[in-house]
XYZ file of C-alpha atoms in Angstrom:
638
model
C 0.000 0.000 0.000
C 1.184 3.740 -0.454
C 2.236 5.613 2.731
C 1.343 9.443 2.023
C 3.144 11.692 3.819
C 1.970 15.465 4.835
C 3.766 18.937 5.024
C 4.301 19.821 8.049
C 3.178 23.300 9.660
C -0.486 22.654 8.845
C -3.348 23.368 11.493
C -6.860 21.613 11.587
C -8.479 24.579 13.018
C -7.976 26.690 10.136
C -10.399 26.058 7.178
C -11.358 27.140 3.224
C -14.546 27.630 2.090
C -14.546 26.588 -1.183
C -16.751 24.680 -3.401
C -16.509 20.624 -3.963
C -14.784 21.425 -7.020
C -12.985 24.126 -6.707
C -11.665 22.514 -3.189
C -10.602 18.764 -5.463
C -9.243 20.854 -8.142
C -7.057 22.380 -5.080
C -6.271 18.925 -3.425
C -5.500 17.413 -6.517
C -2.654 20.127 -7.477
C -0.912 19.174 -4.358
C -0.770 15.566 -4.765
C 2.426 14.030 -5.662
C 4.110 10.588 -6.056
C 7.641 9.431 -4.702
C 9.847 6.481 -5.958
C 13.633 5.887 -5.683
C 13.626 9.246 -4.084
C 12.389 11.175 -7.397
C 9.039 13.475 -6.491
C 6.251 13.504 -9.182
C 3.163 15.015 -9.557
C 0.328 13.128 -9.497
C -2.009 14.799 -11.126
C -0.465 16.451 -14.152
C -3.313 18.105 -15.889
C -6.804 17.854 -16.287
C -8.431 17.309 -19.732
C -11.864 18.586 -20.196
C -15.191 18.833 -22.351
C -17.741 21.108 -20.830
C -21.529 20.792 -21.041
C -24.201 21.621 -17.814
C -23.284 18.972 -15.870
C -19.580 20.114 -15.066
C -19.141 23.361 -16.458
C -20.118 25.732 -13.760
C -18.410 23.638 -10.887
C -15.360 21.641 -12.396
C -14.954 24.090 -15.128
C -15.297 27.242 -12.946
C -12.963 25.335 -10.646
C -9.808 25.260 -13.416
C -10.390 28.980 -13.924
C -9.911 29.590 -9.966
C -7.243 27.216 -10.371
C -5.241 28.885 -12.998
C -1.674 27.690 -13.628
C -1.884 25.521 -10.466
C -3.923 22.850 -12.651
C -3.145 22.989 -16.789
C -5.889 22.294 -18.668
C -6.484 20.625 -21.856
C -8.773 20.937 -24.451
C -10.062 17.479 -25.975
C -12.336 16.746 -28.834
C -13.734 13.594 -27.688
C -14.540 12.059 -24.192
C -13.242 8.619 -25.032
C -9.956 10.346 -26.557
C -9.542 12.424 -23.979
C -8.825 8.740 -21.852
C -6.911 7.570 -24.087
C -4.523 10.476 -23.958
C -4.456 10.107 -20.826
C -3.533 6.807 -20.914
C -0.446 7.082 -23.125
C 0.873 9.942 -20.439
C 0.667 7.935 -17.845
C 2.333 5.467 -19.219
C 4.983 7.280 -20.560
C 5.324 8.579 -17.522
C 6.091 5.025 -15.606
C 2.368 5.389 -14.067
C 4.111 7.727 -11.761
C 2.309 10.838 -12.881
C -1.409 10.820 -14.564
C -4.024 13.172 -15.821
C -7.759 13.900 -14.857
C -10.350 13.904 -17.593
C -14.078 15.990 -16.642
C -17.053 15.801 -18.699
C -20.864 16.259 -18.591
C -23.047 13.871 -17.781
C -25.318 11.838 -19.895
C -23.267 10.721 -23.045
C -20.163 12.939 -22.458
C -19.628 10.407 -18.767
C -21.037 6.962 -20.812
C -18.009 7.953 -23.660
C -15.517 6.928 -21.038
C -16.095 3.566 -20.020
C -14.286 2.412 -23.194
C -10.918 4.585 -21.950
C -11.938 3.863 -18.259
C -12.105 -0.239 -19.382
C -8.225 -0.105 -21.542
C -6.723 1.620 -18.628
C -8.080 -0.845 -15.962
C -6.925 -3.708 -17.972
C -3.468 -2.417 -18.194
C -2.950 -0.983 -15.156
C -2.896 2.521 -16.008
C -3.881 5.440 -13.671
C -6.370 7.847 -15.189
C -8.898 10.014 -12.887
C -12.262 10.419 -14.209
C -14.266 13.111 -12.626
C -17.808 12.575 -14.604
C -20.804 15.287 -13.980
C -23.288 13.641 -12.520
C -27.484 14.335 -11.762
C -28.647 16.537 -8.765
C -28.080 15.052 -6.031
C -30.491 16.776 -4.086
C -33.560 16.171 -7.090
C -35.132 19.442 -7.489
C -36.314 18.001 -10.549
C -36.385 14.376 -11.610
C -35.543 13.688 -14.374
C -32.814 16.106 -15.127
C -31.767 16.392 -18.937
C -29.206 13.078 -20.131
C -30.707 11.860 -16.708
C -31.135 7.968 -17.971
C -34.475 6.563 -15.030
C -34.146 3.268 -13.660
C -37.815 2.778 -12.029
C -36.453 -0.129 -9.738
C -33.528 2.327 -8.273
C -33.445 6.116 -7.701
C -29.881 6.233 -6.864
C -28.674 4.847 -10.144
C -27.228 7.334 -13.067
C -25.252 6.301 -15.929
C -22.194 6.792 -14.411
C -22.965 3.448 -12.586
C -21.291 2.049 -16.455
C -18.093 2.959 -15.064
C -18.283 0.698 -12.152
C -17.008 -2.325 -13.385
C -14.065 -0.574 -15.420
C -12.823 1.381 -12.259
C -10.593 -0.006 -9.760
C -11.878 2.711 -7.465
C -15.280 4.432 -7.939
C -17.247 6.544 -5.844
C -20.118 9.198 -5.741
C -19.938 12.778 -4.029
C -23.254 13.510 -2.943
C -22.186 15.540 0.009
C -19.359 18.147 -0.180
C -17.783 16.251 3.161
C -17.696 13.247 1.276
C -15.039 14.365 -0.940
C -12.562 13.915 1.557
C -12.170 9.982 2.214
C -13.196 9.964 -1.407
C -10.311 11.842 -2.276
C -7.925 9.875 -0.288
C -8.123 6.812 -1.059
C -8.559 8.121 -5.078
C -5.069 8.904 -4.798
C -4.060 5.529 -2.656
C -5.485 3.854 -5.724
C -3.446 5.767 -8.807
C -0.772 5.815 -6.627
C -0.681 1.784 -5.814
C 1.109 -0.328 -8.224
C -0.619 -3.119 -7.801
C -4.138 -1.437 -7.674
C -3.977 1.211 -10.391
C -6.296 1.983 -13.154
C -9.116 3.843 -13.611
C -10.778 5.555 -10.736
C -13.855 7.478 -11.100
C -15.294 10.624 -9.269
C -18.888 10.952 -9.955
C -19.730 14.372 -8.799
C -23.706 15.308 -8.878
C -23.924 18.674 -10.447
C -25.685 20.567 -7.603
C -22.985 19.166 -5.265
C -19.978 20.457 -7.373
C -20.895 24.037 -6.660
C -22.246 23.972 -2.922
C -19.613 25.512 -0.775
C -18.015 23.946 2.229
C -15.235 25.016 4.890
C -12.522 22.827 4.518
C -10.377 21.856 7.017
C -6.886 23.325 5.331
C -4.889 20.493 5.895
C -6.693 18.552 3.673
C -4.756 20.919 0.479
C -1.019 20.071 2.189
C 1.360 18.674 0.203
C 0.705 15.006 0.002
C 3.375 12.461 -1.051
C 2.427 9.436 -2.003
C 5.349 6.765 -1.695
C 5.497 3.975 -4.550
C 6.666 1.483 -2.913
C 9.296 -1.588 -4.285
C 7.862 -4.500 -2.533
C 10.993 -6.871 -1.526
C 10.019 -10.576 -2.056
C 8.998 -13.058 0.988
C 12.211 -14.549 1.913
C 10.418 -18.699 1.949
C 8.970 -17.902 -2.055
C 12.301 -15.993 -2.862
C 14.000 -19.353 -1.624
C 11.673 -21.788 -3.805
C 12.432 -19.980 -6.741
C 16.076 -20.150 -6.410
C 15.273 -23.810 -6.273
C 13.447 -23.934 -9.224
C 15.464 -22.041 -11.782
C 18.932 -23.843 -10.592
C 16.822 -26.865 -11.295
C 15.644 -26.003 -14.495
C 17.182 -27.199 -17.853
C 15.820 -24.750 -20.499
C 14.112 -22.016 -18.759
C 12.800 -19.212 -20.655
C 11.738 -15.498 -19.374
C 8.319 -13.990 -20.229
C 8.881 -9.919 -19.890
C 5.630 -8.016 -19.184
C 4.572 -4.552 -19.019
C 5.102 -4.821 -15.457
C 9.122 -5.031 -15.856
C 8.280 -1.679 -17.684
C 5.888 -0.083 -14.566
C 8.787 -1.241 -12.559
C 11.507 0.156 -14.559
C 13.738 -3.184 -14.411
C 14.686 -3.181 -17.699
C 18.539 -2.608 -16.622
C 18.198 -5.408 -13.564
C 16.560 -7.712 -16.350
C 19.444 -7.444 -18.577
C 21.661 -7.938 -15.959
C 20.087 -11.151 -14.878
C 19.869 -12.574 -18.388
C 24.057 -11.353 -18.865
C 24.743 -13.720 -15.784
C 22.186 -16.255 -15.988
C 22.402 -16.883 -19.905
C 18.206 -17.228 -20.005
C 16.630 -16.358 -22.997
C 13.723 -13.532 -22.917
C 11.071 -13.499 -24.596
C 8.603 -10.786 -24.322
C 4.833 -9.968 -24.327
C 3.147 -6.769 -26.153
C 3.357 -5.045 -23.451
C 6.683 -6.216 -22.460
C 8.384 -5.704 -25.806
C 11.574 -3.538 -25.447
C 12.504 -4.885 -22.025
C 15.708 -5.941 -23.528
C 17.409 -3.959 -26.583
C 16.866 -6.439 -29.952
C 20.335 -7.156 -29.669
C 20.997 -8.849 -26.182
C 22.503 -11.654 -26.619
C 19.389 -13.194 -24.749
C 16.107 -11.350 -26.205
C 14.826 -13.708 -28.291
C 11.630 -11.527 -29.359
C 8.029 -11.304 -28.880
C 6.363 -14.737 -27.723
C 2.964 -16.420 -27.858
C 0.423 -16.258 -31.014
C 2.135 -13.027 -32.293
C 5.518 -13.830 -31.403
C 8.699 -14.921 -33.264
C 9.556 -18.642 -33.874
C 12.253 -18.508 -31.733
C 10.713 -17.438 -28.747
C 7.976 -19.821 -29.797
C 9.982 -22.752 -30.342
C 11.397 -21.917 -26.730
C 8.427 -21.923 -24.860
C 7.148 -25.199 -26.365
C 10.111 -26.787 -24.729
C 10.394 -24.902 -22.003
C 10.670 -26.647 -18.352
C 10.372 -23.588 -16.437
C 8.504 -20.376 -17.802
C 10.005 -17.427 -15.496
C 6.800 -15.140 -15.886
C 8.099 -11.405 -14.909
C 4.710 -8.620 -14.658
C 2.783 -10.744 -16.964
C -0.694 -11.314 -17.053
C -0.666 -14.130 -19.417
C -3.412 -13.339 -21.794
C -4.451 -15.932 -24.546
C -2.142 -14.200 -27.000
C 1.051 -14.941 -24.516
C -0.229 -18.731 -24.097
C -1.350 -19.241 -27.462
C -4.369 -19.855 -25.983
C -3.630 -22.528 -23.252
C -1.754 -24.630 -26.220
C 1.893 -22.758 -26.140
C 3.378 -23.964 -22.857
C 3.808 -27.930 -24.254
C 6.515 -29.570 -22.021
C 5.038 -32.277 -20.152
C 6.693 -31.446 -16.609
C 6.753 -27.744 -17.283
C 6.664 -25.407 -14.398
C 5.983 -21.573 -14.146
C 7.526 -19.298 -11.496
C 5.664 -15.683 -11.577
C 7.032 -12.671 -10.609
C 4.408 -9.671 -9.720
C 3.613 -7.118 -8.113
C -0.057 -8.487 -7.450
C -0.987 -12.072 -5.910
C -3.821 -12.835 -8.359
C -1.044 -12.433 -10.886
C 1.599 -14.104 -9.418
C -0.313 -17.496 -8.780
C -1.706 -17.877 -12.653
C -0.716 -21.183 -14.210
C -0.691 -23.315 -10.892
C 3.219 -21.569 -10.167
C 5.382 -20.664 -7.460
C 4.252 -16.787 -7.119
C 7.278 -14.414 -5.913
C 5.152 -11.571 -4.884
C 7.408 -7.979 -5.236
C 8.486 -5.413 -7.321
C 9.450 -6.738 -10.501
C 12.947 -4.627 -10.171
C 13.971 -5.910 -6.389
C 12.497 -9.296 -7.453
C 15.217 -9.858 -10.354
C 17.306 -8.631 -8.125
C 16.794 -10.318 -5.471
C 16.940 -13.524 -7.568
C 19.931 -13.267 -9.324
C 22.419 -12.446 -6.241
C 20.916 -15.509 -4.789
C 21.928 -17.291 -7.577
C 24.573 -15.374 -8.471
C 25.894 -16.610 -4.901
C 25.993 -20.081 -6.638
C 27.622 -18.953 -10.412
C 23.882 -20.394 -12.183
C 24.887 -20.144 -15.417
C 22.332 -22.113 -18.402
C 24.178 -24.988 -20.216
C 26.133 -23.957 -23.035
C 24.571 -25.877 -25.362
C 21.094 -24.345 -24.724
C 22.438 -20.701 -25.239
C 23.870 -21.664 -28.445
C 20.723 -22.860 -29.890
C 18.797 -20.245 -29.250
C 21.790 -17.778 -30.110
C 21.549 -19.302 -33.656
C 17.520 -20.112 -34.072
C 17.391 -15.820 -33.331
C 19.689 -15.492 -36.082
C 17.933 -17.362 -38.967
C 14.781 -14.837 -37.454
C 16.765 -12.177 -37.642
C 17.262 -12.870 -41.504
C 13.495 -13.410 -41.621
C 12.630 -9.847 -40.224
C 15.799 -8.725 -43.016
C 13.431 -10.191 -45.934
C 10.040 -8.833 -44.502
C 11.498 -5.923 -44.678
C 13.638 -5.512 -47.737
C 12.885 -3.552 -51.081
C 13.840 -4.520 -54.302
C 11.786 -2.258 -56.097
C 12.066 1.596 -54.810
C 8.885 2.758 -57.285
C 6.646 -0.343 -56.525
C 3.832 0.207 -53.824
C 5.380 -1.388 -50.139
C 3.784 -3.916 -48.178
C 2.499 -3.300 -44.586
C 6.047 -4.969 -43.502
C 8.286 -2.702 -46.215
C 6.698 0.561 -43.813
C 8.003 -1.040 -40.756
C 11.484 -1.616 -42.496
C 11.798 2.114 -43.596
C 10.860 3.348 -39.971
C 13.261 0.840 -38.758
C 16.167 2.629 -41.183
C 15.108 5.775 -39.443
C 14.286 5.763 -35.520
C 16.801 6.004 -33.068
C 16.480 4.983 -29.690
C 15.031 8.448 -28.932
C 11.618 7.633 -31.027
C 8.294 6.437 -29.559
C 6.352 3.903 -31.922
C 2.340 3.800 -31.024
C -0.221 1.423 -31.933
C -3.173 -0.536 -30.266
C -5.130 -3.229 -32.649
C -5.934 -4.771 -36.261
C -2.751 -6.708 -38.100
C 0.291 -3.677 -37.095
C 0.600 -5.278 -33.689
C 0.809 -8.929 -34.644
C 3.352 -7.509 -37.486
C 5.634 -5.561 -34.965
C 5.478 -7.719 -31.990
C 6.961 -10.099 -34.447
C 9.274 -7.527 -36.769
C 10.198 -4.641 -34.743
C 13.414 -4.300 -33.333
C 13.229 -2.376 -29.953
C 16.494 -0.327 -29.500
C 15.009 1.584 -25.872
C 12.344 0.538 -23.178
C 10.072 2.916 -23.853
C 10.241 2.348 -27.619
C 7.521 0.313 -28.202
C 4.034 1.112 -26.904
C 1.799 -1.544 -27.803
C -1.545 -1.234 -26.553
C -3.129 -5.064 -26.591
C -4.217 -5.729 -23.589
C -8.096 -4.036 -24.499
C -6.716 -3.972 -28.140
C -8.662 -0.164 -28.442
C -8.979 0.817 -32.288
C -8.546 4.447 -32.379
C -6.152 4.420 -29.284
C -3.379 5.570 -30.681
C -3.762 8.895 -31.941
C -4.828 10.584 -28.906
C -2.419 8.361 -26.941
C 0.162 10.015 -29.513
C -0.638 13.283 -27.617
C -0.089 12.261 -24.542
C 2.785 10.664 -24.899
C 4.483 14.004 -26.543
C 3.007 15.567 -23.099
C 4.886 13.297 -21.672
C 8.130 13.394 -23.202
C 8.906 16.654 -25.356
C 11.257 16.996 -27.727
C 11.329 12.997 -28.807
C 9.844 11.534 -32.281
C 6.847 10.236 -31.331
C 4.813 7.884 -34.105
C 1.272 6.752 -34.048
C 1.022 3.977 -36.939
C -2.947 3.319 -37.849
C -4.602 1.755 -40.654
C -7.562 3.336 -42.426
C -10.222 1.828 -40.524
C -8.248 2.819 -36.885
C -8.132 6.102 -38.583
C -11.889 6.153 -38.962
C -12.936 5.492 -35.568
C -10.878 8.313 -33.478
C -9.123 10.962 -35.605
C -10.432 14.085 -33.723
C -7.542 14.930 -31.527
C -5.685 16.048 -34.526
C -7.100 19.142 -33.628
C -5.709 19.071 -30.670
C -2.625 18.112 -31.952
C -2.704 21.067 -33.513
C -3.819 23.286 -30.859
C -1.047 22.467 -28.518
C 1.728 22.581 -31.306
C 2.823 19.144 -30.612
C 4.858 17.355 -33.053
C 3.176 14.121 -33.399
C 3.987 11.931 -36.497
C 0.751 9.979 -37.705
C 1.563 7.300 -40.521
C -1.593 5.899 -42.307
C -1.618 2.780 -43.737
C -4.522 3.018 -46.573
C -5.441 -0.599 -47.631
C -9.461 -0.339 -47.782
C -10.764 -2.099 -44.996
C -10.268 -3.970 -41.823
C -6.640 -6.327 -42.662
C -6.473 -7.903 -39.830
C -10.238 -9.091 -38.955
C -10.543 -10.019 -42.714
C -7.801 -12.624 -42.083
C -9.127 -13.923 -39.210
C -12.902 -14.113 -40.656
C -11.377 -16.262 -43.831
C -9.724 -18.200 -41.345
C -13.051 -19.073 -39.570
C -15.158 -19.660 -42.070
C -16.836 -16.288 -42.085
C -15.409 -15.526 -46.120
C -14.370 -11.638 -45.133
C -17.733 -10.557 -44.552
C -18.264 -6.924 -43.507
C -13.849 -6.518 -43.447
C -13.571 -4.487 -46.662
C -14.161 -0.859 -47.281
C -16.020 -0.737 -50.613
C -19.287 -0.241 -52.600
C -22.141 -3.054 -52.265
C -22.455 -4.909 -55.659
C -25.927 -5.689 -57.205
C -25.173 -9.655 -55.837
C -24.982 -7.543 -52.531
C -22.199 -7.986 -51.039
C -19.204 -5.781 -50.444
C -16.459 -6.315 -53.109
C -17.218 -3.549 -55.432
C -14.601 -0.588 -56.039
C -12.740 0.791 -53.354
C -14.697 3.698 -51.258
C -13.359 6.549 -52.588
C -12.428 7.925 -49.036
C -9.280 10.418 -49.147
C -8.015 9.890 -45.088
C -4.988 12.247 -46.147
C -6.988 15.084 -47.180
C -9.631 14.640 -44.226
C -6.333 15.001 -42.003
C -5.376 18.415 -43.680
C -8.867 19.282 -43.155
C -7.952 18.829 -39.483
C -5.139 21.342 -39.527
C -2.252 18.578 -39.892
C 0.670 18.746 -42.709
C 0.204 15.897 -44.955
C 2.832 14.144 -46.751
C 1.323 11.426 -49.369
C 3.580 8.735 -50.946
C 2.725 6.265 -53.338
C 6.030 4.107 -53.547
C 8.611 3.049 -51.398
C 10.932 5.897 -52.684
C 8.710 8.551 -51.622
C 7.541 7.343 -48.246
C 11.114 6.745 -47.165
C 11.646 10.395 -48.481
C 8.217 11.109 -46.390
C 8.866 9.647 -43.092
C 12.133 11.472 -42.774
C 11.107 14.508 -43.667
C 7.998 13.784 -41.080
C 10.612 12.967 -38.515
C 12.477 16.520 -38.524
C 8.930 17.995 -38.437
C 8.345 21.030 -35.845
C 4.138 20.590 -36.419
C 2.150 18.001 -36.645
C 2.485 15.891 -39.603
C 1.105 12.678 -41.729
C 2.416 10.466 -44.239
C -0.388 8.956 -45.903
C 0.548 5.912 -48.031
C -1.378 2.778 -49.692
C 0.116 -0.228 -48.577
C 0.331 -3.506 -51.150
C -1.862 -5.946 -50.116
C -1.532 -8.314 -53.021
C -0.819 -12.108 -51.828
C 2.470 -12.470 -54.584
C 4.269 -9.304 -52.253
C 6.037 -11.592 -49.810
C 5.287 -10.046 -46.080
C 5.785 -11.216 -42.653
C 5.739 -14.471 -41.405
C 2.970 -16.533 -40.605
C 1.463 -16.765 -36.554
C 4.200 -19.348 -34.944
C 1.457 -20.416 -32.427
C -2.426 -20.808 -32.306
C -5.301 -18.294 -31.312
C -8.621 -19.838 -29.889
C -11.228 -18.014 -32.164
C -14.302 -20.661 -31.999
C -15.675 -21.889 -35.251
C -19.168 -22.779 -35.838
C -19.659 -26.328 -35.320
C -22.166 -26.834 -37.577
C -22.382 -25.355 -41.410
C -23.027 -25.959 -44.856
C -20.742 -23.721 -46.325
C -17.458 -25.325 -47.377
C -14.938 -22.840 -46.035
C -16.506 -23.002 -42.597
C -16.559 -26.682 -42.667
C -12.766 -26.733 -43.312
C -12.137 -24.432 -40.565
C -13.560 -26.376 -38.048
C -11.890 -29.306 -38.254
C -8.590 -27.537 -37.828
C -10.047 -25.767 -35.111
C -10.622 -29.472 -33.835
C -7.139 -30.122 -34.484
C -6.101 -27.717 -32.531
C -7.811 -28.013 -29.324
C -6.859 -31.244 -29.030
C -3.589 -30.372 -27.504
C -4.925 -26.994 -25.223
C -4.189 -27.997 -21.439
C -4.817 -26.570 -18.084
C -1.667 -26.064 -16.002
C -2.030 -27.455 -12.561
């Protein structure tokens, strides 16, 4: 748990009489968060879309606040999460934003944003308008009535997609509220969305505060040390083990380990292998990263894990991706030690848990063994030294160009951004067929290079996560890759992209329709339907002409510079002259799609989409029994 810590000086007696929101708008500029003895403030700005539920309390509140709380302007409610989102975790979830809106549909447009941050662990505040509290009139306008419950708004949505949530119907009530708000964002092993429903009456009664609830509060992150009996059992296990193999999660990232992991896997000799959100744990080019693992993951890694006797989980969930859906893991005696912050975590798979902070955990771990020179068998290290290689040559011929005025593939735009970056650039994405393409392709070169959102997989994520990020860290390259149809669903914070003159590069990948899902639905039997962007023909379905949507000139529209390309030559012109950019600025380009243009490999493991187990149509009848095929060998690890 976090241990705040108050200013000293302060006197209960003395008190501010303030309204609800003006007086959270004060607490929350005084909030801070402490790790490794580096002070950060917890709340670093407030995003905000006003309508009557919030505007004359929470937005009257920012203009009493001034300076002492920035504000931001978004375009969209869900957006505005999202952004918030990507600065926090740039950020190392030490330092978070608030997002405000009205009630009615502006609060119900964050439960997707609340949802992705809960599922990854992310702090975001929401502080949703809510209906009177006090009823002078019932119903209120956007007030949604549930007959069987008075008390019940739609802010209720964001119950089960906040780790905290609570409801201010009394100005007093703020204050425990408040409190344990913060103890939430603030916990590592807790965080994620937390929600403030404030009733719009409430927001702008006035209260006398006592005045040390608006100290300085430091909330202390803390680096929980492992239990000395689990931290013994794992030594056990991995000096045991034949051919263990690391699984990096985001949580070596929250815990910023990366330099203890690559430490450990310098002494130890262990491969790593790494999740989505784990991806750039290790540079591409230790010795012992062996690349992304599970359905989207490299063959090596893959290959691994299949023969793995011990699977050293480190701040991994283990989602279906990671396991290849329960069929991955294949070793008859295999074993999994977990190391995590969180207990529910840490015990996943039937393993020994080692509950603690991912960074004193590997540290922990490795001068025990260290104590004993545990070193892998040479043998082991040497074949996965040279299985990486022969991948390495794999990603070298997704990504090559033979032909600089043909059209690239989806993997060719990868390559030329790989030519480019340095280990200062940010890459951003969150769903379709880019993530399974760079968790297999991309070649990390920092730990905050890669910022994969899959655990909620949020189409139209990465945009406004773009802008947070740049929030975040100023002055770096920072790159949000969507396809068309990502494009489609969430392109509004251009404009506030512009608005805030931040730099962001957007690259859109034109290729008329849904790539990824239309794979998946001719793997399944479902023949594409619904995937493809174009006109209805007279048979009526959809593989007429191509829509004749024009995404780059809808982004200059938006106030963005737009750079098109239309062959590999240009866009490698494009995306470095995007790079130097001081504005923000897209390189539109239509990827080759064609089934002749070699592209990336194939998935090295299986995903458990069900098929329909009874049909008449051939293609779903095929599926099927390869679906059959492969649950045969799914298991539960006990």
């Amino acid at each position: 748990m976090t241990t705040p810590r108050r200013a000293s000086g302060t006197t209960a007696s003395t008190t501010r009489r303030l309204t609800t929101a003006q007086a959270l708008i004060a607490f929350l500029a005084r909030q801070y968060t402490e790790r490794d003895g580096r002070r950060h403030r917890l709340i670093g700005a407030t995003w905000g879309i006003f309508g009557h539920g919030n505007v004359a309390g929470v937005g009257q509140a920012l203009v009493e606040a001034g300076p002492a709380m920035p504000y931001l302007q978004g375009r969209s409610e869900q957006a505005m999460v999202h952004a918030a989102v990507g600065y926090a975790r740039q950020s190392g979830r030490l330092s978070a934003h608030a997002v405000t809106t009205s009630i009615g549909p502006g609060a119900t447009n964050l439960v997707t944003g609340a949802a992705l941050a809960t599922v990854n662990h992310l702090p975001v505040l929401l502080v949703p308008g809510d209906t009177f509290a006090t009823r002078p009139a019932d119903p209120v306008l956007q007030q949604i009535e549930v007959p069987h419950s008075g008390d019940v708004s739609v802010n209720d949505c964001l119950r089960p997609v906040s780790r905290y949530f609570d409801r201010i119907t009394r100005p007093e009530a703020l204050i425990p509220a408040a409190l344990q708000a913060m103890r939430t964002l603030a916990d590592p092993a807790d965080t994620g969305a937390v929600t403030l429903a404030l009733p719009q009456d409430v927001q702008a009664e006035a209260y006398d505060w006592p005045a040390e609830f608006f100290a300085p509060r430091v909330w202390n992150v803390r680096r929980q040390a492992p239990d000395p009996h689990e931290l013994d059992q794992a030594v056990r296990a991995v000096r045991a083990a034949r051919r263990p193999l690391i699984v990096a999660g985001g949580g070596v990232h929250h815990s910023a380990a990366e330099e203890a992991l690559a430490a450990f896997a310098a002494a130890t000799r262990i491969p790593v292998a790494s999740t989505q959100a784990g991806k750039g744990s290790l540079r591409h080019d230790h010795p012992a990263d062996v690349g992304g693992v599970g359905h989207t993951g490299t063959a090596t890694a893959d290959a691994l894990a299949r023969d793995a006797d011990l699977v050293i989980g480190i701040g991994t969930r283990y989602t279906d991706f990671t396991t290849a859906s329960a069929t991955l893991f294949a070793d008859p005696a295999v074993r999994f030690l977990n190391l995590n912050i969180t207990g529910f975590d840490a015990h996943k798979l039937s393993a020994l848990p080692l509950v603690a902070d991912a960074r004193t955990a590997i540290e922990a771990l490795g001068e025990a063994l260290g104590a004993h020179g545990h070193r892998v068998d040479p043998a082991y290290e040497s074949e996965y030294t040279d299985a990486k290689g022969h991948w390495e040559q794999r990603v070298d011929a997704a990504f090559s160009t033979t032909d600089p005025e043909a059209r690239p593939t989806q993997a060719q735009v990868l390559g030329l951004l790989d030519e480019l970056v340095t280990e200062d650039d940010i890459l951003i994405n969150a769903a379709g067929s880019l993530p399974g393409d760079l968790h297999k392709l991309w070649r990390a070169r920092s730990p905050q290079q890669y910022h994969v959102e899959y655990g909620y997989s949020c189409m139209g994520y990465e945009i406004p996560a773009a802008l947070g990020v740049q929030l975040a860290a100023p002055g770096r390259p920072v790159w949000a890759l969507v396809g068309d149809g990502t494009y489609l669903m969430n392109p509004t914070e251009i404009v506030t992209a512009v608005q805030e003159g931040l730099p962001v590069k957007l690259v859109i990948l034109q290729n008329h329709g849904y790539a990824s899902i239309g794979g998946l639905s001719e793997s399944v039997g479902a023949e594409r339907l619904g995937t493809a962007y174009r006109y209805r023909t007279a048979e009526g379905d959809f593989t007429g002409a191509p829509l004749p949507v024009d995404l780059a000139a809808n982004a200059a529209s938006l106030g963005m510079r737009v750079l098109r390309a239309a062959s590999v030559e240009e866009l490698r012109r494009a995306l470095a002259e995007a790079r130097g950019a001081d504005c923000p600025t897209c390189v539109y380009v239509e990827t080759e799609t064609a089934d002749t243009v070699s592209g990336p490999p194939p998935a090295q493991a299986w995903w458990d989409v069900p098929v329909a187990e009874t049909a008449t149509r051939p293609s779903a009848v095929e599926a099927r029994k390869e679906y059959d095929r492969q649950i045969a060998v799914r298991r539960r690890h006990l």
